[in-house]
PDB file of C-alpha atoms in Angstrom:
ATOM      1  CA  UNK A   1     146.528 188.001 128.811  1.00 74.00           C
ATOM      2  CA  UNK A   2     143.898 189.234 126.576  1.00 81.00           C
ATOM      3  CA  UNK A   3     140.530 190.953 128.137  1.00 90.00           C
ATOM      4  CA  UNK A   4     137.431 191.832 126.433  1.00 95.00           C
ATOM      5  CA  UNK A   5     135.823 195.448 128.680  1.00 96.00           C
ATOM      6  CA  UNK A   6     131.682 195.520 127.666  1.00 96.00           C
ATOM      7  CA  UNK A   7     130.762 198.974 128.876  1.00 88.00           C
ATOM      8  CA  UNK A   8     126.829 198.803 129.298  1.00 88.00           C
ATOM      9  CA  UNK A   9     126.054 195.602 131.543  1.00 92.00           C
ATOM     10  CA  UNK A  10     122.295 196.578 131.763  1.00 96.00           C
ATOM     11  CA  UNK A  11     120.986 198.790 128.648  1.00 97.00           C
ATOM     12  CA  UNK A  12     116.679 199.391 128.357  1.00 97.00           C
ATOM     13  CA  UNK A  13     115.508 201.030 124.727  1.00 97.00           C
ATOM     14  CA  UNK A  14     112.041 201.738 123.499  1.00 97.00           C
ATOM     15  CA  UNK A  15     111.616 199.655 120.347  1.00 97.00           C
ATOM     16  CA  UNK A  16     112.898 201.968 117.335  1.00 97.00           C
ATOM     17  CA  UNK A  17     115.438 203.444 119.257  1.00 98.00           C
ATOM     18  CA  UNK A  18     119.075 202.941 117.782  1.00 98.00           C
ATOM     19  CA  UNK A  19     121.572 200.832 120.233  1.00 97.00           C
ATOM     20  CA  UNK A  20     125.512 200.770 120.216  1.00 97.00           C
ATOM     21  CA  UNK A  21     126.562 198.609 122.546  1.00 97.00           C
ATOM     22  CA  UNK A  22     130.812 199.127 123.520  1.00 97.00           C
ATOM     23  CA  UNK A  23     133.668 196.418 123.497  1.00 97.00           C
ATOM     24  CA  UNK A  24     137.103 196.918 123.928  1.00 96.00           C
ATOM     25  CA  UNK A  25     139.518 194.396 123.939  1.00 95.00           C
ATOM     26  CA  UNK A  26     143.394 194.573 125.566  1.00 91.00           C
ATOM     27  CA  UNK A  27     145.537 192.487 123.018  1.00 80.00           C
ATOM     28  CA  UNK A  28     147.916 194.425 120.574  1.00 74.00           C
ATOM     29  CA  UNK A  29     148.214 191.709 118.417  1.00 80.00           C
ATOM     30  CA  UNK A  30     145.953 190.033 115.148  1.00 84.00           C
ATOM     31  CA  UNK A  31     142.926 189.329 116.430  1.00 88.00           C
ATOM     32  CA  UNK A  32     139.068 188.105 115.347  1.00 91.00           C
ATOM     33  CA  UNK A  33     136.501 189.317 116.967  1.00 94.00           C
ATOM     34  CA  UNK A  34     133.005 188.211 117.508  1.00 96.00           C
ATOM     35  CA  UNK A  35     129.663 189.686 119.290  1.00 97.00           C
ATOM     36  CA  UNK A  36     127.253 186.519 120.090  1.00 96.00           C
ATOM     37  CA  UNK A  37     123.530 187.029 121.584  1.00 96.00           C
ATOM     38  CA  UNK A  38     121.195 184.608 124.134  1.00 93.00           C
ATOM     39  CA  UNK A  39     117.575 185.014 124.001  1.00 92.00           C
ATOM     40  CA  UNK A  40     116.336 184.126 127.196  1.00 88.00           C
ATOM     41  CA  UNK A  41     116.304 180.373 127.430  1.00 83.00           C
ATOM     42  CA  UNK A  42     118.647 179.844 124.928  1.00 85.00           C
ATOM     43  CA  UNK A  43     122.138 179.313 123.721  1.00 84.00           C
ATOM     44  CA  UNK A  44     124.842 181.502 122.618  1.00 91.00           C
ATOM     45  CA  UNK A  45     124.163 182.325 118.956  1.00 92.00           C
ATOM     46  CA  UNK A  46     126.942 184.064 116.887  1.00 93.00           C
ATOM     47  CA  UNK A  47     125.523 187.555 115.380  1.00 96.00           C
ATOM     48  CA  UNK A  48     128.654 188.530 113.530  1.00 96.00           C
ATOM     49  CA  UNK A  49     132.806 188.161 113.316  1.00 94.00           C
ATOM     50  CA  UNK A  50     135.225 190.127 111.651  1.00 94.00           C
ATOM     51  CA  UNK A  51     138.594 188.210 110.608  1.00 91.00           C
ATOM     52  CA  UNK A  52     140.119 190.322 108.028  1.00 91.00           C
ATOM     53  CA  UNK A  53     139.053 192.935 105.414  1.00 93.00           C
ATOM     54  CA  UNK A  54     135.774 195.536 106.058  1.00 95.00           C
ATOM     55  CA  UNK A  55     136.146 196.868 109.355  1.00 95.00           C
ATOM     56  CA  UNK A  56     132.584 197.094 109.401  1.00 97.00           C
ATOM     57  CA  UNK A  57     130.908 194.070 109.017  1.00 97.00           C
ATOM     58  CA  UNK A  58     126.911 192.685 109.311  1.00 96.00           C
ATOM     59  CA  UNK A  59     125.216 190.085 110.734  1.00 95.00           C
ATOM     60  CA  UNK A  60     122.438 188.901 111.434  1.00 93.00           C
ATOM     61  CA  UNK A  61     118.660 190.745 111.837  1.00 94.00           C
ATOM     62  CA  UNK A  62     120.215 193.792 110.912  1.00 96.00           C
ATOM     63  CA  UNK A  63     123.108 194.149 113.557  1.00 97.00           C
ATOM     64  CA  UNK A  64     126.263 195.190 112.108  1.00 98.00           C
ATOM     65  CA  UNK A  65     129.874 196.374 113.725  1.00 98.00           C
ATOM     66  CA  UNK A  66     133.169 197.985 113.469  1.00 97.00           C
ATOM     67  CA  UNK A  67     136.387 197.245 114.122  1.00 96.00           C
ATOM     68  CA  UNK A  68     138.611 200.072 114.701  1.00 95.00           C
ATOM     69  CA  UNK A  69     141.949 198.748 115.411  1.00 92.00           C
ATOM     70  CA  UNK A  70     143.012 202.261 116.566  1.00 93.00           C
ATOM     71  CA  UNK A  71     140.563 202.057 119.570  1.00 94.00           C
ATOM     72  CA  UNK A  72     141.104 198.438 120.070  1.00 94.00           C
ATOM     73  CA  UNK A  73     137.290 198.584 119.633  1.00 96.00           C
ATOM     74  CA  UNK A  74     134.165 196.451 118.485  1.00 97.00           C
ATOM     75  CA  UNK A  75     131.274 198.312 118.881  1.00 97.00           C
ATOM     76  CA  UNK A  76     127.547 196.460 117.774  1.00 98.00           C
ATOM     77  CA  UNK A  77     124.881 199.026 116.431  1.00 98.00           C
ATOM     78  CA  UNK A  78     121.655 198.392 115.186  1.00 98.00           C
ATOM     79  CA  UNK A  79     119.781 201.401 113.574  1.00 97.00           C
ATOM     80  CA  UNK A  80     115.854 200.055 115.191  1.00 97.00           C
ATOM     81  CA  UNK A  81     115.830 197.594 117.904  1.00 98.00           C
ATOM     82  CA  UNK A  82     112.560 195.725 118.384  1.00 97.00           C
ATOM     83  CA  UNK A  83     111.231 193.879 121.594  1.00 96.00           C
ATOM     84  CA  UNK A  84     112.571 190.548 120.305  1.00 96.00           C
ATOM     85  CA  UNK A  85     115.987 191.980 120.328  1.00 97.00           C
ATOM     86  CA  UNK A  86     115.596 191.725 124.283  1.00 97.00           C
ATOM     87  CA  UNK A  87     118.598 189.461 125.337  1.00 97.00           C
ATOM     88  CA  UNK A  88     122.089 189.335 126.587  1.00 96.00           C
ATOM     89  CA  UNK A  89     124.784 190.472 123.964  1.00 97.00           C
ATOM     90  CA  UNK A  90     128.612 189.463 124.564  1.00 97.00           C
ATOM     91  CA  UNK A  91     131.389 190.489 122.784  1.00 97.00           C
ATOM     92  CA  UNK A  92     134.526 188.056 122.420  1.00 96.00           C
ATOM     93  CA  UNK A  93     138.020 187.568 121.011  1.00 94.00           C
ATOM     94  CA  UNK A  94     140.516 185.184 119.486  1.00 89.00           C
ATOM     95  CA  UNK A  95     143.882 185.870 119.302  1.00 73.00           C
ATOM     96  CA  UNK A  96     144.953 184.510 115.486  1.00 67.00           C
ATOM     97  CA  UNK A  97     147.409 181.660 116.500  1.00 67.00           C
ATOM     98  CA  UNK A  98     144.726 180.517 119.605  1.00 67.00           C
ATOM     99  CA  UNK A  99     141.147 179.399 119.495  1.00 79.00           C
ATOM    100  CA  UNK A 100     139.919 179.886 122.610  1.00 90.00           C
ATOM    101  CA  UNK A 101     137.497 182.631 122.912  1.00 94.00           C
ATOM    102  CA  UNK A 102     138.028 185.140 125.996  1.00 94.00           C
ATOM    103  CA  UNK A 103     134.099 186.918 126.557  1.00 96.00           C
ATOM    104  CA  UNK A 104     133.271 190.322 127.937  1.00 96.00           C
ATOM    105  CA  UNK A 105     130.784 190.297 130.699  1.00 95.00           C
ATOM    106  CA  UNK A 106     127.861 191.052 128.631  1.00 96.00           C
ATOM    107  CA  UNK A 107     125.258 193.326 128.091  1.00 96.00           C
ATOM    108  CA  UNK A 108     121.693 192.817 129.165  1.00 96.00           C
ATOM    109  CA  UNK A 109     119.525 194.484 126.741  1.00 97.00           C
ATOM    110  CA  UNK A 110     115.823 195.091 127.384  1.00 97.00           C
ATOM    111  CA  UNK A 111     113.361 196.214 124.864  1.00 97.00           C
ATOM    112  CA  UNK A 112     110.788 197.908 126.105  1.00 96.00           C
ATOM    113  CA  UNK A 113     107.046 197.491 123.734  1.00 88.00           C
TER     114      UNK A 113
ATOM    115  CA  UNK B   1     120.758 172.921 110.626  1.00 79.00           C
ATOM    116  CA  UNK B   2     123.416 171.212 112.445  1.00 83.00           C
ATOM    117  CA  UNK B   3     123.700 172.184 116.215  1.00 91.00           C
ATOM    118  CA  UNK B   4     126.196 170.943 119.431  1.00 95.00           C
ATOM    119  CA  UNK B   5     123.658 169.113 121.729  1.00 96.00           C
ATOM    120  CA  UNK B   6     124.678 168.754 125.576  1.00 97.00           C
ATOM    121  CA  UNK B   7     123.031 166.150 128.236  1.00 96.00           C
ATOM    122  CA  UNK B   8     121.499 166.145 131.202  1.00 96.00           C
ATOM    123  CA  UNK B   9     120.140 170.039 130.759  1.00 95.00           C
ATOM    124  CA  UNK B  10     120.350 170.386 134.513  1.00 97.00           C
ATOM    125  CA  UNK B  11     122.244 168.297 137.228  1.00 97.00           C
ATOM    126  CA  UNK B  12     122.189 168.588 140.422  1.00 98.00           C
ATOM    127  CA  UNK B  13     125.016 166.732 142.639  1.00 98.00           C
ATOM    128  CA  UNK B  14     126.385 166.499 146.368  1.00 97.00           C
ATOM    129  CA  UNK B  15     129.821 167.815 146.931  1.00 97.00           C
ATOM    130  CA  UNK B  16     132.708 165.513 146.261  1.00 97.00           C
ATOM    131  CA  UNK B  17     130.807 163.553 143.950  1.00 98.00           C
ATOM    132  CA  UNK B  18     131.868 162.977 140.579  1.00 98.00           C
ATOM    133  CA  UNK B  19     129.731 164.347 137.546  1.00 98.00           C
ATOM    134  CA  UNK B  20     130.093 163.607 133.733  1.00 97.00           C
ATOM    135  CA  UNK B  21     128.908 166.435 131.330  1.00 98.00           C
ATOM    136  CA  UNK B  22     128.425 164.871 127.826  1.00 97.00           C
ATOM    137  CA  UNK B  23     128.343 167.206 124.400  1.00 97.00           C
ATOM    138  CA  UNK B  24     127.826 165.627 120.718  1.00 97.00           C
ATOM    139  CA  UNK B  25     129.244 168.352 118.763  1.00 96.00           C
ATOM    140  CA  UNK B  26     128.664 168.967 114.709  1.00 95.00           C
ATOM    141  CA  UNK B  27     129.764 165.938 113.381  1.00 91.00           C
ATOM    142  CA  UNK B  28     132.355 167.754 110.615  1.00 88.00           C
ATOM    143  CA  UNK B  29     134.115 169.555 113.145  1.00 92.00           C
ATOM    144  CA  UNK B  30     137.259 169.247 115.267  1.00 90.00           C
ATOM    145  CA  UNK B  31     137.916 171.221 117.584  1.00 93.00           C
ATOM    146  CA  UNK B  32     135.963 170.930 120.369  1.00 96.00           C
ATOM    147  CA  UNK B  33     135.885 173.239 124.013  1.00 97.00           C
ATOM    148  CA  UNK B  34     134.361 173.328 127.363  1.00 98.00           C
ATOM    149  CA  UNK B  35     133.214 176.860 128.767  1.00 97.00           C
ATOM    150  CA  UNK B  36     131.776 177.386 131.920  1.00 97.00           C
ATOM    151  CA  UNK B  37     129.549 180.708 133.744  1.00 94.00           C
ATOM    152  CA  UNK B  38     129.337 181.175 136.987  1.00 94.00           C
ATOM    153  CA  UNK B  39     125.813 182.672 137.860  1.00 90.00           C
ATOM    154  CA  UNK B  40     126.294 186.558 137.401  1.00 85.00           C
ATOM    155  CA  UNK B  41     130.150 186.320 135.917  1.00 89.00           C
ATOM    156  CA  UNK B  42     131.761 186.168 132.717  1.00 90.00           C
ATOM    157  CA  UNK B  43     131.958 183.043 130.274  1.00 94.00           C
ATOM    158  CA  UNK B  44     134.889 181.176 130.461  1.00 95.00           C
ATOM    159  CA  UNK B  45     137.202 179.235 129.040  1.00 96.00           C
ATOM    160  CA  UNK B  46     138.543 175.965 130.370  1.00 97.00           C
ATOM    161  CA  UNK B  47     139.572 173.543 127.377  1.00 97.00           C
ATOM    162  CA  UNK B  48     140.015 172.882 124.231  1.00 95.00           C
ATOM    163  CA  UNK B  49     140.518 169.843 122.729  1.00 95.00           C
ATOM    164  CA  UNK B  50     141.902 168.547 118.674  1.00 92.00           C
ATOM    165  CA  UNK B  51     142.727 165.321 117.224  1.00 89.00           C
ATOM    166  CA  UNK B  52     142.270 163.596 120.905  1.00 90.00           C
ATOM    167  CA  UNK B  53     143.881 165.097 123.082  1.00 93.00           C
ATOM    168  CA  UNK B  54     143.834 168.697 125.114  1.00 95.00           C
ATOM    169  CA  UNK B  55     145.364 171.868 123.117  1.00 93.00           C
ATOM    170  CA  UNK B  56     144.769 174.393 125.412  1.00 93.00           C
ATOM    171  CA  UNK B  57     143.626 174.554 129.116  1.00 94.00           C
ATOM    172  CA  UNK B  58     142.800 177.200 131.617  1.00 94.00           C
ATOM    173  CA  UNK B  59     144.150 177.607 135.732  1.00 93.00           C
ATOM    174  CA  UNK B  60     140.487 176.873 136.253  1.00 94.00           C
ATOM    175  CA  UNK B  61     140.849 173.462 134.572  1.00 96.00           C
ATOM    176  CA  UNK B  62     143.117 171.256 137.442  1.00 94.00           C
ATOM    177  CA  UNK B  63     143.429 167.701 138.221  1.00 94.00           C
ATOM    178  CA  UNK B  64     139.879 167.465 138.706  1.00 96.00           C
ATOM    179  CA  UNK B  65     138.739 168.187 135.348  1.00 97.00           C
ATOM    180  CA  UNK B  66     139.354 165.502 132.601  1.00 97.00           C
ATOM    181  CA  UNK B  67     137.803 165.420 129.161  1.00 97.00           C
ATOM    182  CA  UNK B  68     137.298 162.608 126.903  1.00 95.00           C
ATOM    183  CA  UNK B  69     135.764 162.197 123.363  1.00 92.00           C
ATOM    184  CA  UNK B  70     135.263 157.966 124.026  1.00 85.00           C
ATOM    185  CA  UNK B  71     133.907 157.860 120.894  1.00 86.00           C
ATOM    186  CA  UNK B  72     133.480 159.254 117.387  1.00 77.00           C
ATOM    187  CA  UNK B  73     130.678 161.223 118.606  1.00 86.00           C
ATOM    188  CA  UNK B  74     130.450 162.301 122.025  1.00 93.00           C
ATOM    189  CA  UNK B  75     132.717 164.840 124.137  1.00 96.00           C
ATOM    190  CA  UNK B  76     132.725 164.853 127.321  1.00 97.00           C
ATOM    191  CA  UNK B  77     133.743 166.889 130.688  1.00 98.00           C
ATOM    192  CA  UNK B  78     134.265 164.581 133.960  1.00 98.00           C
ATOM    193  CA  UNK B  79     134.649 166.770 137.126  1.00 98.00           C
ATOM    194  CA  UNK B  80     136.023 164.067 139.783  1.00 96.00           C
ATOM    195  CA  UNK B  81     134.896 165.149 142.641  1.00 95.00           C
ATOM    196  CA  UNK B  82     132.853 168.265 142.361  1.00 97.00           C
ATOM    197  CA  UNK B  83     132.766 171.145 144.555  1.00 97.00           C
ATOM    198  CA  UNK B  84     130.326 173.910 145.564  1.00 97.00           C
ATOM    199  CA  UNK B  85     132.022 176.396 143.353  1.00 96.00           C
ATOM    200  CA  UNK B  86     132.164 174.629 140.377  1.00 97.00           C
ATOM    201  CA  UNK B  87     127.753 175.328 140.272  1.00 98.00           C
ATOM    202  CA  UNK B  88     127.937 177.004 137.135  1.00 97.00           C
ATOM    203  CA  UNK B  89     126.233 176.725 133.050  1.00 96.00           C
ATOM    204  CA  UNK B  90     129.076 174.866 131.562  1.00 97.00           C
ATOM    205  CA  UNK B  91     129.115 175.164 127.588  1.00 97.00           C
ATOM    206  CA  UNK B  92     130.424 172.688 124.827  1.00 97.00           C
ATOM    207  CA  UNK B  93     131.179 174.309 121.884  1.00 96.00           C
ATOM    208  CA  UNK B  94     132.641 172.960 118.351  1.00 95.00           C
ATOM    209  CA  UNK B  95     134.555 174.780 115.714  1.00 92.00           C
ATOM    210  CA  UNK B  96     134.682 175.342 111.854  1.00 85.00           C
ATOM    211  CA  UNK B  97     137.016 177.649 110.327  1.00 83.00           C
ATOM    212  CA  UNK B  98     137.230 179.738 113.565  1.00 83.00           C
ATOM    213  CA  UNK B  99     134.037 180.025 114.194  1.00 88.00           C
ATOM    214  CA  UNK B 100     132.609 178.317 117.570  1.00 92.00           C
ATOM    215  CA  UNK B 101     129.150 176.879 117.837  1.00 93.00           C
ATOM    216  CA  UNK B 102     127.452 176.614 121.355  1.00 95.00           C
ATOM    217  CA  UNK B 103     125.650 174.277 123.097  1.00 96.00           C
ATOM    218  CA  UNK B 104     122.491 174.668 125.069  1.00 94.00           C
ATOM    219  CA  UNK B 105     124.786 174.364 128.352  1.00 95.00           C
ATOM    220  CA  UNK B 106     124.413 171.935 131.146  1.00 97.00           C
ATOM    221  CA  UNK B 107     123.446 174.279 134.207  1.00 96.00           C
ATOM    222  CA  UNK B 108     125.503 172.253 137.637  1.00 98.00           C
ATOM    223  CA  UNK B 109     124.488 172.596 140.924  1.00 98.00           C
ATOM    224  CA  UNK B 110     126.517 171.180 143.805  1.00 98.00           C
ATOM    225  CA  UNK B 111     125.082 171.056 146.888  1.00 97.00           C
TER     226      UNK B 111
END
C-alpha cells in the first residue's frame, strides 16, 4: 500500500525566511503528486500537482516543488514565507490507474510577524 | 468559482444513531469521494464513487457506511448507526481531470 512520510509536523519561520517542507512517498510505481494547504478555518486548497513533464513545478503564491523520482520525493519550497502563509501543508499521492488520494500527516506551519 | 459545498457544518449525534452527511459537488464533475480526519491524525480515504455506484472503498468504510447521490446534485454519506470513533471532519471532494476539490468538511461528534 502506498504511504506518503511528511517530515516536519510542526515548523515556526520568521516571515522572509525560506521553507522546504519534506514528503516522501513509498510506491515504486507512476504516480501524481500533490501538496494542498488549510488556512485556519478553512478547506483543503490544492497549491500545486505534478503529473508528468518538469519535475519542478509552481503553484500558487509563489510555492513551487520537485519531484525527484530517485528519492521518491516531493519537497514544497518557497523562497519568503509571509505570516499569511501560517497554515497546515499536506502532501498527497495518486497512484496513475487509482484516484484516491493517500495524505501525509501534515505540516503545521507558523509564521511568526 | 465553482466550489463542493457540504451540510450541516457541525453535527453532533448520540451513539448508535444514524447520521446523513450531504455534499453538492461541482456540477461538471464525476467522480465524487468521502474523506474523513480524526482529530490529530491523517486524512483519509474511505470512498469513491463514478457513474452511481462505489469504485473504490477503504477497511474503514464497512456495512455501516453507505453513500448515495439520490439525485443529480447531491452526494451523500449515511453512517447507520454511528459510533464514538467515527467523531471526526469528514470531507467530500469532486474530481476533474485528476485533480480533487474539497469541501469545507462536516466536523461529527458522537457522544
Amino acid at each position: 500500500a502506498q504511504s506518503v512520510s511528511q517530515h516536519n509536523h510542526h515548523v515556526i519561520l520568521s516571515e522572509a525566511a525560506s521553507l522546504e517542507l519534506g514528503c516522501n512517498y513509498s510506491y515504486g510505481g507512476t504516480v501524481n503528486l500533490f501538496w494542498y494547504v488549510q488556512y485556519p478555518g478553512q478547506h483543503l486548497q490544492l497549491l500545486l500537482k505534478y503529473f508528468s513533464g518538469d519535475p519542478l513545478v509552481k503553484g500558487i503564491k509563489g510555492f513551487e516543488a520537485e519531484f525527484i523520482k530517485s528519492k521518491f520525493s516531493f519537497n514544497l519550497r518557497k523562497p519568503s514565507v509571509q505570516w499569511s502563509d501560517t497554515a497546515e501543508y499536506f502532501c498527497a499521492v495518486t497512484d496513475r490507474g487509482g484516484n484516491k488520494l493517500v495524505f501525509g500527516a501534515g505540516t503545521i506551519l507558523r509564521v511568526k510577524s | 468559482e465553482p466550489e463542493v459545498t457540504q451540510t450541516p457544518s457541525h453535527q453532533v449525534t448520540q451513539m448508535g444513531q444514524e447520521v446523513i452527511l450531504r455534499c453538492v459537488p461541482i456540477s461538471n464533475h464525476l467522480y465524487f469521494y468521502w474523506y474523513r480526519q480524526i482529530l490529530g491524525q491523517k486524512v483519509e480515504f474511505l470512498v469513491s464513487f463514478y457513474n452511481n455506484e462505489i469504485s473504490e472503498k477503504s477497511e474503514i468504510f464497512d456495512d455501516q457506511f453507505s453513500v448515495e447521490r439520490p439525485d443529480g446534485s447531491n452526494f451523500t454519506l449515511k453512517i447507520r448507526s454511528t459510533k464514538l470513533e467515527d467523531s471526526a471532519m469528514y470531507f467530500c471532494a469532486s474530481s476533474w481531470r485528476n485533480e480533487q476539490f474539497f469541501g469545507p468538511g462536516t466536523r461529527l461528534t458522537v457522544l
